[in-house]
Amino acid sequence: MVLGSGATALIQLGTMSIKQIQNLILDMDGVLWHGNRPVPGLPDFFDQIAALGLRWVFATNNSSKTRQQYVSKFGGMGVTIDPNQVMTSAVATGHYMQDAIPAGSNVYILGGDGLHESMSEAGFHVLARDDYQTPAAAVVAGLNLETTYADMSIATLQIRNHGAKFIGSNADSTYPTERGLLPGAGAVLSSIETATDQKPIVVGKPFPIMYQQALKLLGDGATLTNTAMVGDRLNTDVAGAKGVGMRSVLVMSGITQPADLEASEMKPDFVMSGILELAAELAKVHK
Ligand SMILES: [Mg+2]
């Protein structure tokens, strides 16, 4: 297998036909943009898949933003979306916790606006940023670019002193930006795990709950066999899709390098250079 040769940019690794794909679950970082820089042709991609009659939702492990903040981010890139198309790991974590801890419990958040909003929406009482004395039923951790040592200390004290459950929105090791790869939520979880000797329960990709909730968001008729997860990470996007039996498309516009794919046991159903190639391939079979 030779990747990146240009002549054979589309690589089909499984036996399925791309024609089966009627619905897309789109990862965002590394697929639609890098930080605040959209990939080339982003609005065109959505025009093209809309014209083909496909349905799509977004599923991101990034828990730092609210759905409305994503609407604004897309708007700034010339794309109009509905907030209800967005499944973040923060939203999925809120749903998970409604089953995992008693309604209305105190929670401590080591994370951003997305987790604050989803915990409030799920009916939990969010403790103040410096409150280590009021016991929390859970510490919920994700990526927040403003996290400090003081915040990490409160999270550690809540788990060590009060026995709070340790829940992570996602475990991505890195976070891609214009500058390069920065520490992701997984790095935050590791720091608290090291400090507390507790392993977190993780909700985001590659765990099944995100995929199940994204399928629900797509609506009637969306199934594991007519829906594809489109992402740039083998160990989250693709691994999670395989885990639930869903189709997967790996795009080479983000974190995965050709050598990574060759070395990995984890093989997606399709490999594409990016979303424009995906739209072009779908257009060939959905005319
Ligand atoms: Mg990504």
PDB file of C-alpha atoms and ligand atoms in Angstrom:
ATOM      1  CA  MET A   1       0.000   0.000   0.000  1.00  0.00           C
ATOM      2  CA  VAL A   2       1.386   3.387  -0.994  1.00  0.00           C
ATOM      3  CA  LEU A   3      -0.178   6.494   0.418  1.00  0.00           C
ATOM      4  CA  GLY A   4       0.134  10.067  -0.667  1.00  0.00           C
ATOM      5  CA  SER A   5       1.224   9.198  -4.193  1.00  0.00           C
ATOM      6  CA  GLY A   6      -1.569  11.344  -5.613  1.00  0.00           C
ATOM      7  CA  ALA A   7      -2.360   8.913  -8.409  1.00  0.00           C
ATOM      8  CA  THR A   8      -4.298   6.612  -6.080  1.00  0.00           C
ATOM      9  CA  ALA A   9      -5.527   8.976  -3.428  1.00  0.00           C
ATOM     10  CA  LEU A  10      -8.649   6.909  -2.728  1.00  0.00           C
ATOM     11  CA  ILE A  11      -7.779   3.720  -0.948  1.00  0.00           C
ATOM     12  CA  GLN A  12     -10.428   1.164  -0.150  1.00  0.00           C
ATOM     13  CA  LEU A  13      -9.318  -1.199   2.564  1.00  0.00           C
ATOM     14  CA  GLY A  14     -12.559  -3.096   3.186  1.00  0.00           C
ATOM     15  CA  THR A  15     -14.962  -4.823   0.839  1.00  0.00           C
ATOM     16  CA  MET A  16     -17.897  -2.453   1.282  1.00  0.00           C
ATOM     17  CA  SER A  17     -19.003  -0.047  -1.423  1.00  0.00           C
ATOM     18  CA  ILE A  18     -18.977   3.657  -0.761  1.00  0.00           C
ATOM     19  CA  LYS A  19     -22.466   3.672  -2.254  1.00  0.00           C
ATOM     20  CA  GLN A  20     -23.818   2.304   1.029  1.00  0.00           C
ATOM     21  CA  ILE A  21     -22.934   5.534   2.812  1.00  0.00           C
ATOM     22  CA  GLN A  22     -26.026   7.721   3.208  1.00  0.00           C
ATOM     23  CA  ASN A  23     -25.145   9.425   6.489  1.00  0.00           C
ATOM     24  CA  LEU A  24     -21.974  11.019   7.820  1.00  0.00           C
ATOM     25  CA  ILE A  25     -20.755  11.592  11.348  1.00  0.00           C
ATOM     26  CA  LEU A  26     -18.117  14.278  10.973  1.00  0.00           C
ATOM     27  CA  ASP A  27     -15.257  14.792  13.372  1.00  0.00           C
ATOM     28  CA  MET A  28     -14.141  18.429  13.316  1.00  0.00           C
ATOM     29  CA  ASP A  29     -10.512  19.110  14.361  1.00  0.00           C
ATOM     30  CA  GLY A  30      -8.182  17.863  11.638  1.00  0.00           C
ATOM     31  CA  VAL A  31     -11.135  17.148   9.319  1.00  0.00           C
ATOM     32  CA  LEU A  32     -12.975  20.467   8.862  1.00  0.00           C
ATOM     33  CA  TRP A  33     -10.364  22.791  10.329  1.00  0.00           C
ATOM     34  CA  HIS A  34      -7.058  23.083  12.146  1.00  0.00           C
ATOM     35  CA  GLY A  35      -7.673  25.339  15.119  1.00  0.00           C
ATOM     36  CA  ASN A  36      -9.273  28.428  13.605  1.00  0.00           C
ATOM     37  CA  ARG A  37      -8.149  27.739  10.038  1.00  0.00           C
ATOM     38  CA  PRO A  38     -10.764  25.974   7.884  1.00  0.00           C
ATOM     39  CA  VAL A  39      -9.616  23.319   5.430  1.00  0.00           C
ATOM     40  CA  PRO A  40      -9.778  24.531   1.790  1.00  0.00           C
ATOM     41  CA  GLY A  41     -13.263  24.338   0.251  1.00  0.00           C
ATOM     42  CA  LEU A  42     -15.161  23.870   3.537  1.00  0.00           C
ATOM     43  CA  PRO A  43     -18.423  25.586   2.414  1.00  0.00           C
ATOM     44  CA  ASP A  44     -18.234  23.760  -0.951  1.00  0.00           C
ATOM     45  CA  PHE A  45     -18.089  20.409   0.844  1.00  0.00           C
ATOM     46  CA  PHE A  46     -21.378  21.065   2.633  1.00  0.00           C
ATOM     47  CA  ASP A  47     -23.029  22.338  -0.563  1.00  0.00           C
ATOM     48  CA  GLN A  48     -21.938  19.157  -2.330  1.00  0.00           C
ATOM     49  CA  ILE A  49     -23.125  16.649   0.268  1.00  0.00           C
ATOM     50  CA  ALA A  50     -26.413  18.545   0.659  1.00  0.00           C
ATOM     51  CA  ALA A  51     -26.951  18.339  -3.120  1.00  0.00           C
ATOM     52  CA  LEU A  52     -26.380  14.567  -2.923  1.00  0.00           C
ATOM     53  CA  GLY A  53     -29.132  14.193  -0.316  1.00  0.00           C
ATOM     54  CA  LEU A  54     -26.836  12.965   2.441  1.00  0.00           C
ATOM     55  CA  ARG A  55     -27.476  13.656   6.116  1.00  0.00           C
ATOM     56  CA  TRP A  56     -24.738  14.580   8.579  1.00  0.00           C
ATOM     57  CA  VAL A  57     -24.045  15.421  12.196  1.00  0.00           C
ATOM     58  CA  PHE A  58     -20.890  16.470  13.999  1.00  0.00           C
ATOM     59  CA  ALA A  59     -19.208  14.447  16.730  1.00  0.00           C
ATOM     60  CA  THR A  60     -16.214  15.923  18.469  1.00  0.00           C
ATOM     61  CA  ASN A  61     -14.246  14.849  21.509  1.00  0.00           C
ATOM     62  CA  ASN A  62     -13.549  18.524  22.200  1.00  0.00           C
ATOM     63  CA  SER A  63     -15.609  19.357  25.296  1.00  0.00           C
ATOM     64  CA  SER A  64     -14.403  22.937  25.698  1.00  0.00           C
ATOM     65  CA  LYS A  65     -17.021  24.617  23.499  1.00  0.00           C
ATOM     66  CA  THR A  66     -20.825  24.816  23.641  1.00  0.00           C
ATOM     67  CA  ARG A  67     -22.986  23.868  20.667  1.00  0.00           C
ATOM     68  CA  GLN A  68     -23.792  27.544  20.114  1.00  0.00           C
ATOM     69  CA  GLN A  69     -20.064  28.342  20.018  1.00  0.00           C
ATOM     70  CA  TYR A  70     -19.723  25.793  17.219  1.00  0.00           C
ATOM     71  CA  VAL A  71     -22.592  27.447  15.341  1.00  0.00           C
ATOM     72  CA  SER A  72     -20.629  30.711  15.568  1.00  0.00           C
ATOM     73  CA  LYS A  73     -17.350  29.082  14.544  1.00  0.00           C
ATOM     74  CA  PHE A  74     -18.955  27.509  11.473  1.00  0.00           C
ATOM     75  CA  GLY A  75     -20.679  30.826  10.691  1.00  0.00           C
ATOM     76  CA  GLY A  76     -17.304  32.569  10.665  1.00  0.00           C
ATOM     77  CA  MET A  77     -16.173  30.033   8.061  1.00  0.00           C
ATOM     78  CA  GLY A  78     -19.215  30.593   5.844  1.00  0.00           C
ATOM     79  CA  VAL A  79     -21.170  27.485   6.901  1.00  0.00           C
ATOM     80  CA  THR A  80     -24.639  27.547   8.492  1.00  0.00           C
ATOM     81  CA  ILE A  81     -25.437  24.692  10.884  1.00  0.00           C
ATOM     82  CA  ASP A  82     -28.125  23.774  13.419  1.00  0.00           C
ATOM     83  CA  PRO A  83     -26.873  23.472  17.039  1.00  0.00           C
ATOM     84  CA  ASN A  84     -28.792  20.195  17.312  1.00  0.00           C
ATOM     85  CA  GLN A  85     -26.444  18.686  14.685  1.00  0.00           C
ATOM     86  CA  VAL A  86     -23.569  18.898  17.166  1.00  0.00           C
ATOM     87  CA  MET A  87     -22.674  16.044  19.529  1.00  0.00           C
ATOM     88  CA  THR A  88     -19.733  17.041  21.710  1.00  0.00           C
ATOM     89  CA  SER A  89     -18.167  14.806  24.324  1.00  0.00           C
ATOM     90  CA  ALA A  90     -19.487  17.340  26.854  1.00  0.00           C
ATOM     91  CA  VAL A  91     -23.080  16.723  25.771  1.00  0.00           C
ATOM     92  CA  ALA A  92     -22.482  12.961  25.785  1.00  0.00           C
ATOM     93  CA  THR A  93     -20.920  13.198  29.252  1.00  0.00           C
ATOM     94  CA  GLY A  94     -24.027  14.988  30.559  1.00  0.00           C
ATOM     95  CA  HIS A  95     -26.213  12.153  29.267  1.00  0.00           C
ATOM     96  CA  TYR A  96     -23.888   9.527  30.733  1.00  0.00           C
ATOM     97  CA  MET A  97     -23.808  11.159  34.165  1.00  0.00           C
ATOM     98  CA  GLN A  98     -27.583  11.259  34.408  1.00  0.00           C
ATOM     99  CA  ASP A  99     -27.332   7.465  34.682  1.00  0.00           C
ATOM    100  CA  ALA A 100     -24.121   7.362  36.731  1.00  0.00           C
ATOM    101  CA  ILE A 101     -24.729   9.694  39.687  1.00  0.00           C
ATOM    102  CA  PRO A 102     -27.844  10.886  41.560  1.00  0.00           C
ATOM    103  CA  ALA A 103     -29.871  13.712  40.013  1.00  0.00           C
ATOM    104  CA  GLY A 104     -28.919  17.170  41.226  1.00  0.00           C
ATOM    105  CA  SER A 105     -25.566  16.090  42.739  1.00  0.00           C
ATOM    106  CA  ASN A 106     -22.689  18.511  43.214  1.00  0.00           C
ATOM    107  CA  VAL A 107     -20.043  18.223  40.511  1.00  0.00           C
ATOM    108  CA  TYR A 108     -16.634  19.821  40.143  1.00  0.00           C
ATOM    109  CA  ILE A 109     -15.614  20.703  36.579  1.00  0.00           C
ATOM    110  CA  LEU A 110     -12.022  20.807  35.419  1.00  0.00           C
ATOM    111  CA  GLY A 111     -12.935  21.915  31.933  1.00  0.00           C
ATOM    112  CA  GLY A 112     -14.441  24.552  29.700  1.00  0.00           C
ATOM    113  CA  ASP A 113     -17.752  26.169  28.745  1.00  0.00           C
ATOM    114  CA  GLY A 114     -19.036  23.034  27.009  1.00  0.00           C
ATOM    115  CA  LEU A 115     -18.855  20.941  30.179  1.00  0.00           C
ATOM    116  CA  HIS A 116     -20.318  23.754  32.296  1.00  0.00           C
ATOM    117  CA  GLU A 117     -23.294  24.040  29.973  1.00  0.00           C
ATOM    118  CA  SER A 118     -23.896  20.300  29.671  1.00  0.00           C
ATOM    119  CA  MET A 119     -23.644  19.689  33.440  1.00  0.00           C
ATOM    120  CA  SER A 120     -26.160  22.476  34.090  1.00  0.00           C
ATOM    121  CA  GLU A 121     -28.455  21.159  31.351  1.00  0.00           C
ATOM    122  CA  ALA A 122     -28.213  17.675  32.893  1.00  0.00           C
ATOM    123  CA  GLY A 123     -29.429  19.110  36.212  1.00  0.00           C
ATOM    124  CA  PHE A 124     -26.225  18.988  38.265  1.00  0.00           C
ATOM    125  CA  HIS A 125     -25.017  21.667  40.667  1.00  0.00           C
ATOM    126  CA  VAL A 126     -21.641  22.935  39.523  1.00  0.00           C
ATOM    127  CA  LEU A 127     -19.334  23.829  42.426  1.00  0.00           C
ATOM    128  CA  ALA A 128     -17.281  27.027  42.385  1.00  0.00           C
ATOM    129  CA  ARG A 129     -13.844  26.815  40.812  1.00  0.00           C
ATOM    130  CA  ASP A 130     -12.055  27.049  44.211  1.00  0.00           C
ATOM    131  CA  ASP A 131     -14.454  24.920  46.298  1.00  0.00           C
ATOM    132  CA  TYR A 132     -12.557  21.960  47.779  1.00  0.00           C
ATOM    133  CA  GLN A 133     -14.607  21.746  50.987  1.00  0.00           C
ATOM    134  CA  THR A 134     -18.115  21.019  49.635  1.00  0.00           C
ATOM    135  CA  PRO A 135     -18.050  17.348  48.566  1.00  0.00           C
ATOM    136  CA  ALA A 136     -18.624  16.672  44.875  1.00  0.00           C
ATOM    137  CA  ALA A 137     -20.151  13.393  43.668  1.00  0.00           C
ATOM    138  CA  ALA A 138     -17.955  13.597  40.579  1.00  0.00           C
ATOM    139  CA  VAL A 139     -15.025  15.458  39.109  1.00  0.00           C
ATOM    140  CA  VAL A 140     -15.644  15.915  35.392  1.00  0.00           C
ATOM    141  CA  ALA A 141     -12.497  16.687  33.453  1.00  0.00           C
ATOM    142  CA  GLY A 142     -11.877  17.798  29.896  1.00  0.00           C
ATOM    143  CA  LEU A 143      -9.820  20.279  27.951  1.00  0.00           C
ATOM    144  CA  ASN A 144      -9.805  23.901  29.005  1.00  0.00           C
ATOM    145  CA  LEU A 145      -7.052  26.146  27.694  1.00  0.00           C
ATOM    146  CA  GLU A 146      -7.292  28.197  30.910  1.00  0.00           C
ATOM    147  CA  THR A 147      -6.825  25.309  33.359  1.00  0.00           C
ATOM    148  CA  THR A 148      -4.342  26.136  36.114  1.00  0.00           C
ATOM    149  CA  TYR A 149      -2.400  24.226  38.758  1.00  0.00           C
ATOM    150  CA  ALA A 150      -4.916  25.582  41.301  1.00  0.00           C
ATOM    151  CA  ASP A 151      -7.814  23.979  39.363  1.00  0.00           C
ATOM    152  CA  MET A 152      -5.942  20.677  39.160  1.00  0.00           C
ATOM    153  CA  SER A 153      -5.375  20.857  42.903  1.00  0.00           C
ATOM    154  CA  ILE A 154      -9.116  21.228  43.653  1.00  0.00           C
ATOM    155  CA  ALA A 155      -9.924  18.283  41.362  1.00  0.00           C
ATOM    156  CA  THR A 156      -7.294  16.187  43.157  1.00  0.00           C
ATOM    157  CA  LEU A 157      -8.621  17.139  46.603  1.00  0.00           C
ATOM    158  CA  GLN A 158     -12.231  16.363  45.596  1.00  0.00           C
ATOM    159  CA  ILE A 159     -11.219  12.846  44.520  1.00  0.00           C
ATOM    160  CA  ARG A 160      -8.747  12.163  47.357  1.00  0.00           C
ATOM    161  CA  ASN A 161     -10.629  13.773  50.247  1.00  0.00           C
ATOM    162  CA  HIS A 162     -14.276  13.311  49.246  1.00  0.00           C
ATOM    163  CA  GLY A 163     -14.185  10.181  47.075  1.00  0.00           C
ATOM    164  CA  ALA A 164     -15.597  11.975  44.024  1.00  0.00           C
ATOM    165  CA  LYS A 165     -15.959   9.784  40.923  1.00  0.00           C
ATOM    166  CA  PHE A 166     -13.417  10.715  38.247  1.00  0.00           C
ATOM    167  CA  ILE A 167     -15.035  11.146  34.826  1.00  0.00           C
ATOM    168  CA  GLY A 168     -13.301  12.341  31.649  1.00  0.00           C
ATOM    169  CA  SER A 169     -15.099  13.803  28.639  1.00  0.00           C
ATOM    170  CA  ASN A 170     -12.434  12.298  26.343  1.00  0.00           C
ATOM    171  CA  ALA A 171      -8.871  11.049  26.368  1.00  0.00           C
ATOM    172  CA  ASP A 172      -7.328  12.607  23.240  1.00  0.00           C
ATOM    173  CA  SER A 173      -3.604  12.829  23.902  1.00  0.00           C
ATOM    174  CA  THR A 174      -3.120  15.994  21.869  1.00  0.00           C
ATOM    175  CA  TYR A 175      -5.023  18.997  20.551  1.00  0.00           C
ATOM    176  CA  PRO A 176      -4.134  20.219  17.047  1.00  0.00           C
ATOM    177  CA  THR A 177      -3.647  23.965  16.558  1.00  0.00           C
ATOM    178  CA  GLU A 178      -2.053  26.275  13.997  1.00  0.00           C
ATOM    179  CA  ARG A 179       1.145  26.093  16.101  1.00  0.00           C
ATOM    180  CA  GLY A 180       1.234  22.299  16.215  1.00  0.00           C
ATOM    181  CA  LEU A 181       0.090  19.666  18.705  1.00  0.00           C
ATOM    182  CA  LEU A 182      -0.699  20.878  22.219  1.00  0.00           C
ATOM    183  CA  PRO A 183      -1.662  18.802  25.303  1.00  0.00           C
ATOM    184  CA  GLY A 184      -5.178  17.348  24.923  1.00  0.00           C
ATOM    185  CA  ALA A 185      -7.777  16.283  27.477  1.00  0.00           C
ATOM    186  CA  GLY A 186      -5.959  12.956  27.872  1.00  0.00           C
ATOM    187  CA  ALA A 187      -2.927  14.827  29.167  1.00  0.00           C
ATOM    188  CA  VAL A 188      -5.158  16.558  31.736  1.00  0.00           C
ATOM    189  CA  LEU A 189      -6.677  13.215  32.776  1.00  0.00           C
ATOM    190  CA  SER A 190      -3.222  11.680  33.105  1.00  0.00           C
ATOM    191  CA  SER A 191      -2.095  14.426  35.439  1.00  0.00           C
ATOM    192  CA  ILE A 192      -5.077  13.884  37.754  1.00  0.00           C
ATOM    193  CA  GLU A 193      -4.713  10.112  37.483  1.00  0.00           C
ATOM    194  CA  THR A 194      -1.082  10.432  38.533  1.00  0.00           C
ATOM    195  CA  ALA A 195      -2.014  12.660  41.457  1.00  0.00           C
ATOM    196  CA  THR A 196      -4.907  10.512  42.714  1.00  0.00           C
ATOM    197  CA  ASP A 197      -4.065   6.917  41.700  1.00  0.00           C
ATOM    198  CA  GLN A 198      -7.577   6.787  40.195  1.00  0.00           C
ATOM    199  CA  LYS A 199      -8.338   5.872  36.582  1.00  0.00           C
ATOM    200  CA  PRO A 200     -11.033   8.005  34.927  1.00  0.00           C
ATOM    201  CA  ILE A 201     -14.210   6.718  33.293  1.00  0.00           C
ATOM    202  CA  VAL A 202     -13.993   8.165  29.769  1.00  0.00           C
ATOM    203  CA  VAL A 203     -17.092   9.005  27.676  1.00  0.00           C
ATOM    204  CA  GLY A 204     -15.812  10.351  24.311  1.00  0.00           C
ATOM    205  CA  LYS A 205     -14.587   8.510  21.206  1.00  0.00           C
ATOM    206  CA  PRO A 206     -13.519   5.653  20.951  1.00  0.00           C
ATOM    207  CA  PHE A 207     -16.157   4.655  23.527  1.00  0.00           C
ATOM    208  CA  PRO A 208     -19.598   3.636  22.169  1.00  0.00           C
ATOM    209  CA  ILE A 209     -21.838   6.278  23.745  1.00  0.00           C
ATOM    210  CA  MET A 210     -20.739   9.041  21.358  1.00  0.00           C
ATOM    211  CA  TYR A 211     -21.512   6.893  18.301  1.00  0.00           C
ATOM    212  CA  GLN A 212     -24.873   5.775  19.650  1.00  0.00           C
ATOM    213  CA  GLN A 213     -25.905   9.332  20.401  1.00  0.00           C
ATOM    214  CA  ALA A 214     -24.694  10.590  17.016  1.00  0.00           C
ATOM    215  CA  LEU A 215     -26.781   7.902  15.261  1.00  0.00           C
ATOM    216  CA  LYS A 216     -29.809   9.049  17.245  1.00  0.00           C
ATOM    217  CA  LEU A 217     -29.135  12.635  16.174  1.00  0.00           C
ATOM    218  CA  LEU A 218     -29.063  11.580  12.508  1.00  0.00           C
ATOM    219  CA  GLY A 219     -32.602  10.288  12.940  1.00  0.00           C
ATOM    220  CA  ASP A 220     -34.782   7.552  11.448  1.00  0.00           C
ATOM    221  CA  GLY A 221     -33.117   5.244   8.972  1.00  0.00           C
ATOM    222  CA  ALA A 222     -29.536   5.933  10.044  1.00  0.00           C
ATOM    223  CA  THR A 223     -27.883   2.584  10.777  1.00  0.00           C
ATOM    224  CA  LEU A 224     -24.426   1.194  11.444  1.00  0.00           C
ATOM    225  CA  THR A 225     -24.152   0.046   7.826  1.00  0.00           C
ATOM    226  CA  ASN A 226     -25.353   3.182   6.016  1.00  0.00           C
ATOM    227  CA  THR A 227     -23.476   5.637   8.257  1.00  0.00           C
ATOM    228  CA  ALA A 228     -19.766   6.418   8.210  1.00  0.00           C
ATOM    229  CA  MET A 229     -17.638   8.045  10.867  1.00  0.00           C
ATOM    230  CA  VAL A 230     -15.304  10.515   9.139  1.00  0.00           C
ATOM    231  CA  GLY A 231     -12.256  11.349  11.228  1.00  0.00           C
ATOM    232  CA  ASP A 232      -8.521  11.906  11.277  1.00  0.00           C
ATOM    233  CA  ARG A 233      -7.537   9.690  14.233  1.00  0.00           C
ATOM    234  CA  LEU A 234      -7.065   5.932  14.074  1.00  0.00           C
ATOM    235  CA  ASN A 235      -7.188   5.399  17.832  1.00  0.00           C
ATOM    236  CA  THR A 236     -10.425   7.353  18.417  1.00  0.00           C
ATOM    237  CA  ASP A 237     -12.553   7.987  15.297  1.00  0.00           C
ATOM    238  CA  VAL A 238     -11.743   4.731  13.502  1.00  0.00           C
ATOM    239  CA  ALA A 239     -11.250   2.474  16.537  1.00  0.00           C
ATOM    240  CA  GLY A 240     -14.580   3.567  18.014  1.00  0.00           C
ATOM    241  CA  ALA A 241     -16.427   3.023  14.719  1.00  0.00           C
ATOM    242  CA  LYS A 242     -14.954  -0.488  14.487  1.00  0.00           C
ATOM    243  CA  GLY A 243     -15.923  -1.119  18.095  1.00  0.00           C
ATOM    244  CA  VAL A 244     -19.614  -0.479  17.432  1.00  0.00           C
ATOM    245  CA  GLY A 245     -19.579  -2.004  13.915  1.00  0.00           C
ATOM    246  CA  MET A 246     -19.888   1.272  12.026  1.00  0.00           C
ATOM    247  CA  ARG A 247     -18.206   2.213   8.719  1.00  0.00           C
ATOM    248  CA  SER A 248     -15.223   4.540   8.900  1.00  0.00           C
ATOM    249  CA  VAL A 249     -13.438   6.983   6.609  1.00  0.00           C
ATOM    250  CA  LEU A 250      -9.962   8.144   7.608  1.00  0.00           C
ATOM    251  CA  VAL A 251      -8.984  11.532   6.200  1.00  0.00           C
ATOM    252  CA  MET A 252      -5.281  12.287   5.884  1.00  0.00           C
ATOM    253  CA  SER A 253      -5.785  16.039   6.493  1.00  0.00           C
ATOM    254  CA  GLY A 254      -5.159  15.810  10.228  1.00  0.00           C
ATOM    255  CA  ILE A 255      -3.156  13.905  12.787  1.00  0.00           C
ATOM    256  CA  THR A 256      -2.518  10.587  10.996  1.00  0.00           C
ATOM    257  CA  GLN A 257       0.554  10.367   8.802  1.00  0.00           C
ATOM    258  CA  PRO A 258       0.879   7.741   6.032  1.00  0.00           C
ATOM    259  CA  ALA A 259       3.523   5.869   8.058  1.00  0.00           C
ATOM    260  CA  ASP A 260       1.128   5.729  11.055  1.00  0.00           C
ATOM    261  CA  LEU A 261      -1.547   4.066   8.931  1.00  0.00           C
ATOM    262  CA  GLU A 262       0.875   1.565   7.460  1.00  0.00           C
ATOM    263  CA  ALA A 263       2.164   0.640  10.915  1.00  0.00           C
ATOM    264  CA  SER A 264      -1.283   0.412  12.540  1.00  0.00           C
ATOM    265  CA  GLU A 265      -3.384  -2.707  13.007  1.00  0.00           C
ATOM    266  CA  MET A 266      -6.418  -0.432  12.921  1.00  0.00           C
ATOM    267  CA  LYS A 267      -7.626  -0.137   9.317  1.00  0.00           C
ATOM    268  CA  PRO A 268     -10.534   2.100   8.259  1.00  0.00           C
ATOM    269  CA  ASP A 269     -12.958   1.118   5.454  1.00  0.00           C
ATOM    270  CA  PHE A 270     -11.746   4.043   3.325  1.00  0.00           C
ATOM    271  CA  VAL A 271      -8.810   6.425   3.304  1.00  0.00           C
ATOM    272  CA  MET A 272      -9.172   9.843   1.641  1.00  0.00           C
ATOM    273  CA  SER A 273      -6.907  12.846   1.357  1.00  0.00           C
ATOM    274  CA  GLY A 274      -9.631  15.045   2.849  1.00  0.00           C
ATOM    275  CA  ILE A 275     -13.305  16.014   2.752  1.00  0.00           C
ATOM    276  CA  LEU A 276     -13.248  17.334  -0.817  1.00  0.00           C
ATOM    277  CA  GLU A 277     -12.104  13.957  -2.078  1.00  0.00           C
ATOM    278  CA  LEU A 278     -14.813  12.325   0.044  1.00  0.00           C
ATOM    279  CA  ALA A 279     -17.473  14.566  -1.558  1.00  0.00           C
ATOM    280  CA  ALA A 280     -16.098  13.821  -5.036  1.00  0.00           C
ATOM    281  CA  GLU A 281     -16.165  10.048  -4.431  1.00  0.00           C
ATOM    282  CA  LEU A 282     -19.697  10.215  -2.988  1.00  0.00           C
ATOM    283  CA  ALA A 283     -20.821  12.292  -5.996  1.00  0.00           C
ATOM    284  CA  LYS A 284     -19.703   9.500  -8.349  1.00  0.00           C
ATOM    285  CA  VAL A 285     -22.081   6.989  -6.748  1.00  0.00           C
ATOM    286  CA  HIS A 286     -24.983   9.149  -5.499  1.00  0.00           C
ATOM    287  CA  LYS A 287     -25.903  10.911  -8.753  1.00  0.00           C
TER     288      LYS A 287
HETATM  289 MG    MG B   1      -9.978  15.046  14.791  1.00  0.00          MG
END
